[in-house]
XYZ file of C-alpha atoms in Angstrom:
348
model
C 0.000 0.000 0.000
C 1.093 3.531 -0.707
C 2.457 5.156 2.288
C 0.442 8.250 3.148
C 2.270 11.457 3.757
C 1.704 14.590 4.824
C 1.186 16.544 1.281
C -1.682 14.175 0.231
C -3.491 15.322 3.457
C -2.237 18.737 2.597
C -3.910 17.742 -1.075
C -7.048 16.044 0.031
C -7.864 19.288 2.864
C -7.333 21.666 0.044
C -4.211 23.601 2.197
C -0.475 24.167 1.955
C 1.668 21.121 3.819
C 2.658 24.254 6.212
C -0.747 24.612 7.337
C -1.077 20.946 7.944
C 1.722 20.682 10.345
C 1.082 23.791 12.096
C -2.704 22.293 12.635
C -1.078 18.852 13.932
C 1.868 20.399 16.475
C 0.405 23.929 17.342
C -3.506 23.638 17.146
C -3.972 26.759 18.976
C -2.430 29.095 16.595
C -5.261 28.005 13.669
C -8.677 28.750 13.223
C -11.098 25.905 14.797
C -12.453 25.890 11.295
C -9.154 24.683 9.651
C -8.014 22.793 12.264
C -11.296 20.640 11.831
C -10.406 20.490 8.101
C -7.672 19.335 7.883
C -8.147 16.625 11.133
C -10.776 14.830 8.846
C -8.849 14.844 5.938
C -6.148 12.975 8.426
C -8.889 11.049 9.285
C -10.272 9.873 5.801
C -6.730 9.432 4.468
C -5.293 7.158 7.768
C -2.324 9.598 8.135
C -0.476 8.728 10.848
C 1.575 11.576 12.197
C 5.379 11.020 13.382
C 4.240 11.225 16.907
C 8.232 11.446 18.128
C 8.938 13.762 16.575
C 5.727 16.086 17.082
C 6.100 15.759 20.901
C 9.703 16.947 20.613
C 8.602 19.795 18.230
C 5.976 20.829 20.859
C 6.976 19.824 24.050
C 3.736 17.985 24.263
C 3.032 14.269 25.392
C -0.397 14.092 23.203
C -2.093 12.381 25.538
C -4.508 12.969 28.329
C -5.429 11.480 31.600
C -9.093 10.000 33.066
C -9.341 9.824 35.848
C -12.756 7.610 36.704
C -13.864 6.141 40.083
C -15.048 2.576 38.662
C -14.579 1.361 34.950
C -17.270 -1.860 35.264
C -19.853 1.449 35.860
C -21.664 1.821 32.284
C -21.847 5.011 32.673
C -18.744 5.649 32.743
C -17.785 3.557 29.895
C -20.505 5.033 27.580
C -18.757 8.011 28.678
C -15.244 7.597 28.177
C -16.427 6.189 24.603
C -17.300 9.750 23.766
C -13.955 10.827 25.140
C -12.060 8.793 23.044
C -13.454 9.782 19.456
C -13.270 13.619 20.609
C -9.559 13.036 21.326
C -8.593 11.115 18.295
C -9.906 13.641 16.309
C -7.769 16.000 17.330
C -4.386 13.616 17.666
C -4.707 12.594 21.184
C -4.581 9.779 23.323
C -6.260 8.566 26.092
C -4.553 7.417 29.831
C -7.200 5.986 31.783
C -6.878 6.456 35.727
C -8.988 3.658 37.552
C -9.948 4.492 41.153
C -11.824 1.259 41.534
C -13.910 3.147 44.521
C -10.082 3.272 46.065
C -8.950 6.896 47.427
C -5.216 5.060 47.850
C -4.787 4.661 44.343
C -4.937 8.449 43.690
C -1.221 8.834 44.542
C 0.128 7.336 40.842
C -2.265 9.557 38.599
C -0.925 12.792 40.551
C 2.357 12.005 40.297
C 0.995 11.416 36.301
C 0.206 14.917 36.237
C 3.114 16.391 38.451
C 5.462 14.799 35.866
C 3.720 16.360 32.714
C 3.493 13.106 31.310
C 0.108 13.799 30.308
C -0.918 17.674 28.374
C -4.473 17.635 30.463
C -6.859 15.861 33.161
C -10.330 15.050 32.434
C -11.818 14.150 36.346
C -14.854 12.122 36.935
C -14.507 11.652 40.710
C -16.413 15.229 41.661
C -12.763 16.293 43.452
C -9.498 16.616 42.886
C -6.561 13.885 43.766
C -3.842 13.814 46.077
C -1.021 12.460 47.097
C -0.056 13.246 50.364
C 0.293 16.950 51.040
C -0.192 17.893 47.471
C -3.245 17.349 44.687
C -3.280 17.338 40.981
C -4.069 21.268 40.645
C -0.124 21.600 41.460
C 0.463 20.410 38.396
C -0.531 23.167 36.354
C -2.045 21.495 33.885
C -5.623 22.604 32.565
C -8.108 20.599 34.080
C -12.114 19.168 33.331
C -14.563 17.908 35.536
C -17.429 15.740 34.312
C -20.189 14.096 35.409
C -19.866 15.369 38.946
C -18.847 19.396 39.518
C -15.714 20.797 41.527
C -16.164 23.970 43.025
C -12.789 25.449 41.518
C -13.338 28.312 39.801
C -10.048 27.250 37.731
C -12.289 24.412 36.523
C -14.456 23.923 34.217
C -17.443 22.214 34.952
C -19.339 19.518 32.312
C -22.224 17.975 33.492
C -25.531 16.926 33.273
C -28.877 18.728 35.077
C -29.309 16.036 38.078
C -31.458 18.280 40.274
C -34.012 19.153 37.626
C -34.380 15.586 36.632
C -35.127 14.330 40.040
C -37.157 16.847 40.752
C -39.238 15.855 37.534
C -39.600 12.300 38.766
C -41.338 13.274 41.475
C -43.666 15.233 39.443
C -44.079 12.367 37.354
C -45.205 9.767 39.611
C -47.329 12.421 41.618
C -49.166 12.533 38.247
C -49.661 9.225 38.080
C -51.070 9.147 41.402
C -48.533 8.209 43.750
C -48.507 8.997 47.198
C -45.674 7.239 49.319
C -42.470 7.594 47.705
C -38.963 5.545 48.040
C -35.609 6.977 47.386
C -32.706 4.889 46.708
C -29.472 6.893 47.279
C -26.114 6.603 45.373
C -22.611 6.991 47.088
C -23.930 9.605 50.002
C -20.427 11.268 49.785
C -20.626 12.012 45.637
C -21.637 15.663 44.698
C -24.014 13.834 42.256
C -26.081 11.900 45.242
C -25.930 15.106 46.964
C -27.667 17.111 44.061
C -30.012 14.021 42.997
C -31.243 13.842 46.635
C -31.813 17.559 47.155
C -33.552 17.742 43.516
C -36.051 15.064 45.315
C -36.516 16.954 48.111
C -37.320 19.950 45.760
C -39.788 17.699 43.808
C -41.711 16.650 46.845
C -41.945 20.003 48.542
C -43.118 20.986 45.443
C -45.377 18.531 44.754
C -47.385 19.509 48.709
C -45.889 16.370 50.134
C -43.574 16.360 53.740
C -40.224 14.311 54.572
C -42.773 12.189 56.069
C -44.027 11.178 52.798
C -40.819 9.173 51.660
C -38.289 6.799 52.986
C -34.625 6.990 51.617
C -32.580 3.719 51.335
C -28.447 4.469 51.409
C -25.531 2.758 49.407
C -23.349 3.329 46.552
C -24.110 3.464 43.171
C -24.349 -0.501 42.263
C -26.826 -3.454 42.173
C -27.097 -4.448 45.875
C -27.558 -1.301 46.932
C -30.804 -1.987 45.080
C -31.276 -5.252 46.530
C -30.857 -4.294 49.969
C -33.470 -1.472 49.666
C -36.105 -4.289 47.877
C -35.351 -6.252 51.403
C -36.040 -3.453 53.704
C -39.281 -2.571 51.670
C -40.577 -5.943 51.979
C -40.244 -5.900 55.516
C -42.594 -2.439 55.765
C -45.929 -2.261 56.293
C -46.551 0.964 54.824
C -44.862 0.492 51.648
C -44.191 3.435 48.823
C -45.688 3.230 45.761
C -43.108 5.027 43.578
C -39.751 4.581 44.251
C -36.947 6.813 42.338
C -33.380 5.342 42.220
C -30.229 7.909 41.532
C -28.916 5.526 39.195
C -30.491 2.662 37.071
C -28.003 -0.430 38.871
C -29.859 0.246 41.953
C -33.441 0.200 40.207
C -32.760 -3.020 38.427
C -31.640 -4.827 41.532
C -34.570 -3.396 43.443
C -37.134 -4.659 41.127
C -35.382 -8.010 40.484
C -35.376 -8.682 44.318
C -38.930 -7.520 44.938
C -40.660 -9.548 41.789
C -39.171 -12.549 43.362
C -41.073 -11.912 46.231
C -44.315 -11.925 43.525
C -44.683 -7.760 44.176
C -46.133 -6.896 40.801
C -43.697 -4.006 38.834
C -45.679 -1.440 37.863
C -49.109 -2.893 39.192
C -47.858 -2.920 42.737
C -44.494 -0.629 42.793
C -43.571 1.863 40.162
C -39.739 2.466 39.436
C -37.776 5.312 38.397
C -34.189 4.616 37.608
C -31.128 7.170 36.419
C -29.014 7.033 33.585
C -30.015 5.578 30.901
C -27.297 2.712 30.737
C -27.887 -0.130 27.896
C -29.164 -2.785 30.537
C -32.279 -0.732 31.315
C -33.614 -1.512 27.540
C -33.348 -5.019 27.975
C -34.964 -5.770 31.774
C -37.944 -7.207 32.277
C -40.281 -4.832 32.565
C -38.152 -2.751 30.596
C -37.131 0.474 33.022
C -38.711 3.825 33.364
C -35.374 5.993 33.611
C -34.146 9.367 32.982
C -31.269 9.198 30.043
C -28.207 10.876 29.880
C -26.242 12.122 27.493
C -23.389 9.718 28.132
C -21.381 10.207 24.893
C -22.238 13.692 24.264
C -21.281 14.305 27.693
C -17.700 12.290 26.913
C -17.161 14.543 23.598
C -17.927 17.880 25.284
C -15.739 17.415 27.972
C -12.844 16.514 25.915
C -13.839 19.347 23.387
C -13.404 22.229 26.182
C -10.573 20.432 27.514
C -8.537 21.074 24.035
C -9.715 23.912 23.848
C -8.184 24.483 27.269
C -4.728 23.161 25.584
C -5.152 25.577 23.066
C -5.953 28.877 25.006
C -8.872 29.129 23.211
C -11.916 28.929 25.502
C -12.965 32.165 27.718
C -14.045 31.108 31.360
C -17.626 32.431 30.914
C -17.670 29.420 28.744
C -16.471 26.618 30.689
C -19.656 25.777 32.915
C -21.945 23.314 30.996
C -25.027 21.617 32.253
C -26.539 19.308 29.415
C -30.507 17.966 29.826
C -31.378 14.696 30.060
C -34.554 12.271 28.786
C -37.322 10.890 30.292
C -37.402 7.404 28.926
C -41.190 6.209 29.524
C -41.381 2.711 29.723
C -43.037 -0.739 31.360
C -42.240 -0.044 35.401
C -44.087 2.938 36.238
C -47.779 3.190 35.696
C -50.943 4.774 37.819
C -51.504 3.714 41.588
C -53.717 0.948 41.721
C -54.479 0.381 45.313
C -57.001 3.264 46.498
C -55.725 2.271 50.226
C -51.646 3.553 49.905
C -51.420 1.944 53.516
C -51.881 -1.703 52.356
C -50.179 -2.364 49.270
C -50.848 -6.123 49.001
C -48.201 -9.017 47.858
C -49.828 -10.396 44.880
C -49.515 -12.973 42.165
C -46.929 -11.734 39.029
């Protein structure tokens, strides 16, 4: 095969070679308009830039560093999907830091930083690193949050609206008569449980109910968190009707463990999940949940972070809240019982 060089890009984007190579070792010193020229005619052709020689040019690794509390999460995998494509269009790799739900293993990805070995740090863990007496932020390098916020005003902020969603599924099972709600927490020390709770609490003030009107099951974000709120429910006597969960895991374990106990989803319980993963289109009854914009969500934050590389984002531009999608589906539906103080185990 004919080796691809860098005047048939040069050909095939309709610019001088110059251009090309400025585009491909000093993005920030084009127009966002060429630079995305020319990085699709490098796409469509398969150039592969000499990346050796680049990084010496530039003094840049070309790669960037995720840092992500727990890779088996969907979420987060849908997530750094959309990272990945934003990055490769514009030349970059991807480092990704795995927490695994471990604080300890912080220490390597800062010293990541601290060396430069990486040009910038998209964070997913809602603060920043450390190691020791010292956090990532030393390192100088520009710096994303997504997913969960960091109050930092050095930091840009891209996430999704968690409080107005919760609050809406409230709303929504108020509508559809409910009465006695559930709430099934996610890690109580995450920024994102902390604004998915209080956007509940908004929703049922709103809606003319009292903290009296709900009981809220703790855990992290997984599957028997789920589970272990289905057991204390089936131990009540004054069960909720509608039960929200701050992330869809915990929704499909609840409802697995409660239709084994023949409680009828949504005839007896309605369920509200959160995210939007791939596993909540293939449960049985397929889940009610509130989708977000996992890959978008990936892209943007990679898109301001380059721009971040490239001094060529303003800060009354770096705070972004995308909306999310209420999925309708097979476990929520209208209260059946007219008594909400004896919801009855019946026959699936």
């Amino acid at each position: 095969m004919k080796e691809i060089r860098i005047a048939d890009v040069a050909r095939l984007a309709g610019v001088s070679t110059a251009t090309v190579s400025r585009v491909l070792s000093e993005p920030e010193k084009v127009r966002q308009k060429t630079h995305d020229l020319v990085m699709e005619a490098v796409r469509r052709s398969g150039y592969i830039p000499n990346s050796t020689a680049q990084k010496l040019r530039t003094r840049r690794t070309m790669n960037v560093l995720v840092v992500a509390p727990r890779l088996t999460n969907p979420v987060f995998a849908e997530i750094l999907r959309g990272v990945d494509d934003e990055l490769t269009q514009s030349g970059y790799g991807i480092i990704i830091g795995n927490l695994d739900n471990r604080r300890e293993r912080e220490a390597r990805y800062v010293d990541l930083a601290l060396s430069r070995q990486v040009d910038g740090v998209l964070l997913l863990t809602g603060y920043i690193p450390e190691n020791g007496t010292r956090d990532m932020r030393e390192s100088g390098l520009p710096i994303v949050a997504m997913c969960a916020a960091i109050d930092d005003d050095k930091i840009p902020n891209v996430v999704v609206q968690d409080r107005e969603a919760s609050r809406r599924a409230v709303e929504y099972l108020a509508q559809l008569g409910h009465r006695r709600f559930g709430y099934i927490s996610g890690t109580p020390s995450s920024i994102i449980e902390h604004e998915r709770f209080r956007g509940f609490q908004e929703g049922i003030a709103a809606a003319g109910f009292s903290p009296d009107d709900f009981v809220r099951w703790e855990g992290p974000f997984v599957f028997s968190t789920g589970v272990a709120a289905a057991e204390s429910f089936l131990r009540m006597k004054d069960r909720p009707t509608g039960i929200f969960a701050a992330c869809d895991e915990s929704a499909i374990g609840f409802i697995k463990r409660v239709r084994e106990e023949r409680i009828r989803v949504p005839q007896d319980v309605s369920v509200v999940g959160f995210d939007g993963i791939e596993f909540a289109d293939y449960t049985e009854p397929t889940l009610t949940t509130f989708r977000q914009p996992l890959y978008e969500l990936g892209r943007t934050g990679a898109d301001v972070l380059m721009k971040l590389i490239r001094n060529d984002m303003k800060p009354e531009d770096w705070n972004l809240r995308l909306p999310l999608t209420l999925l309708e589906r097979d476990t929520t539906g209208p209260v059946l019982h007219k008594d909400y103080k004896s919801l009855r185990r019946s026959a699936i």
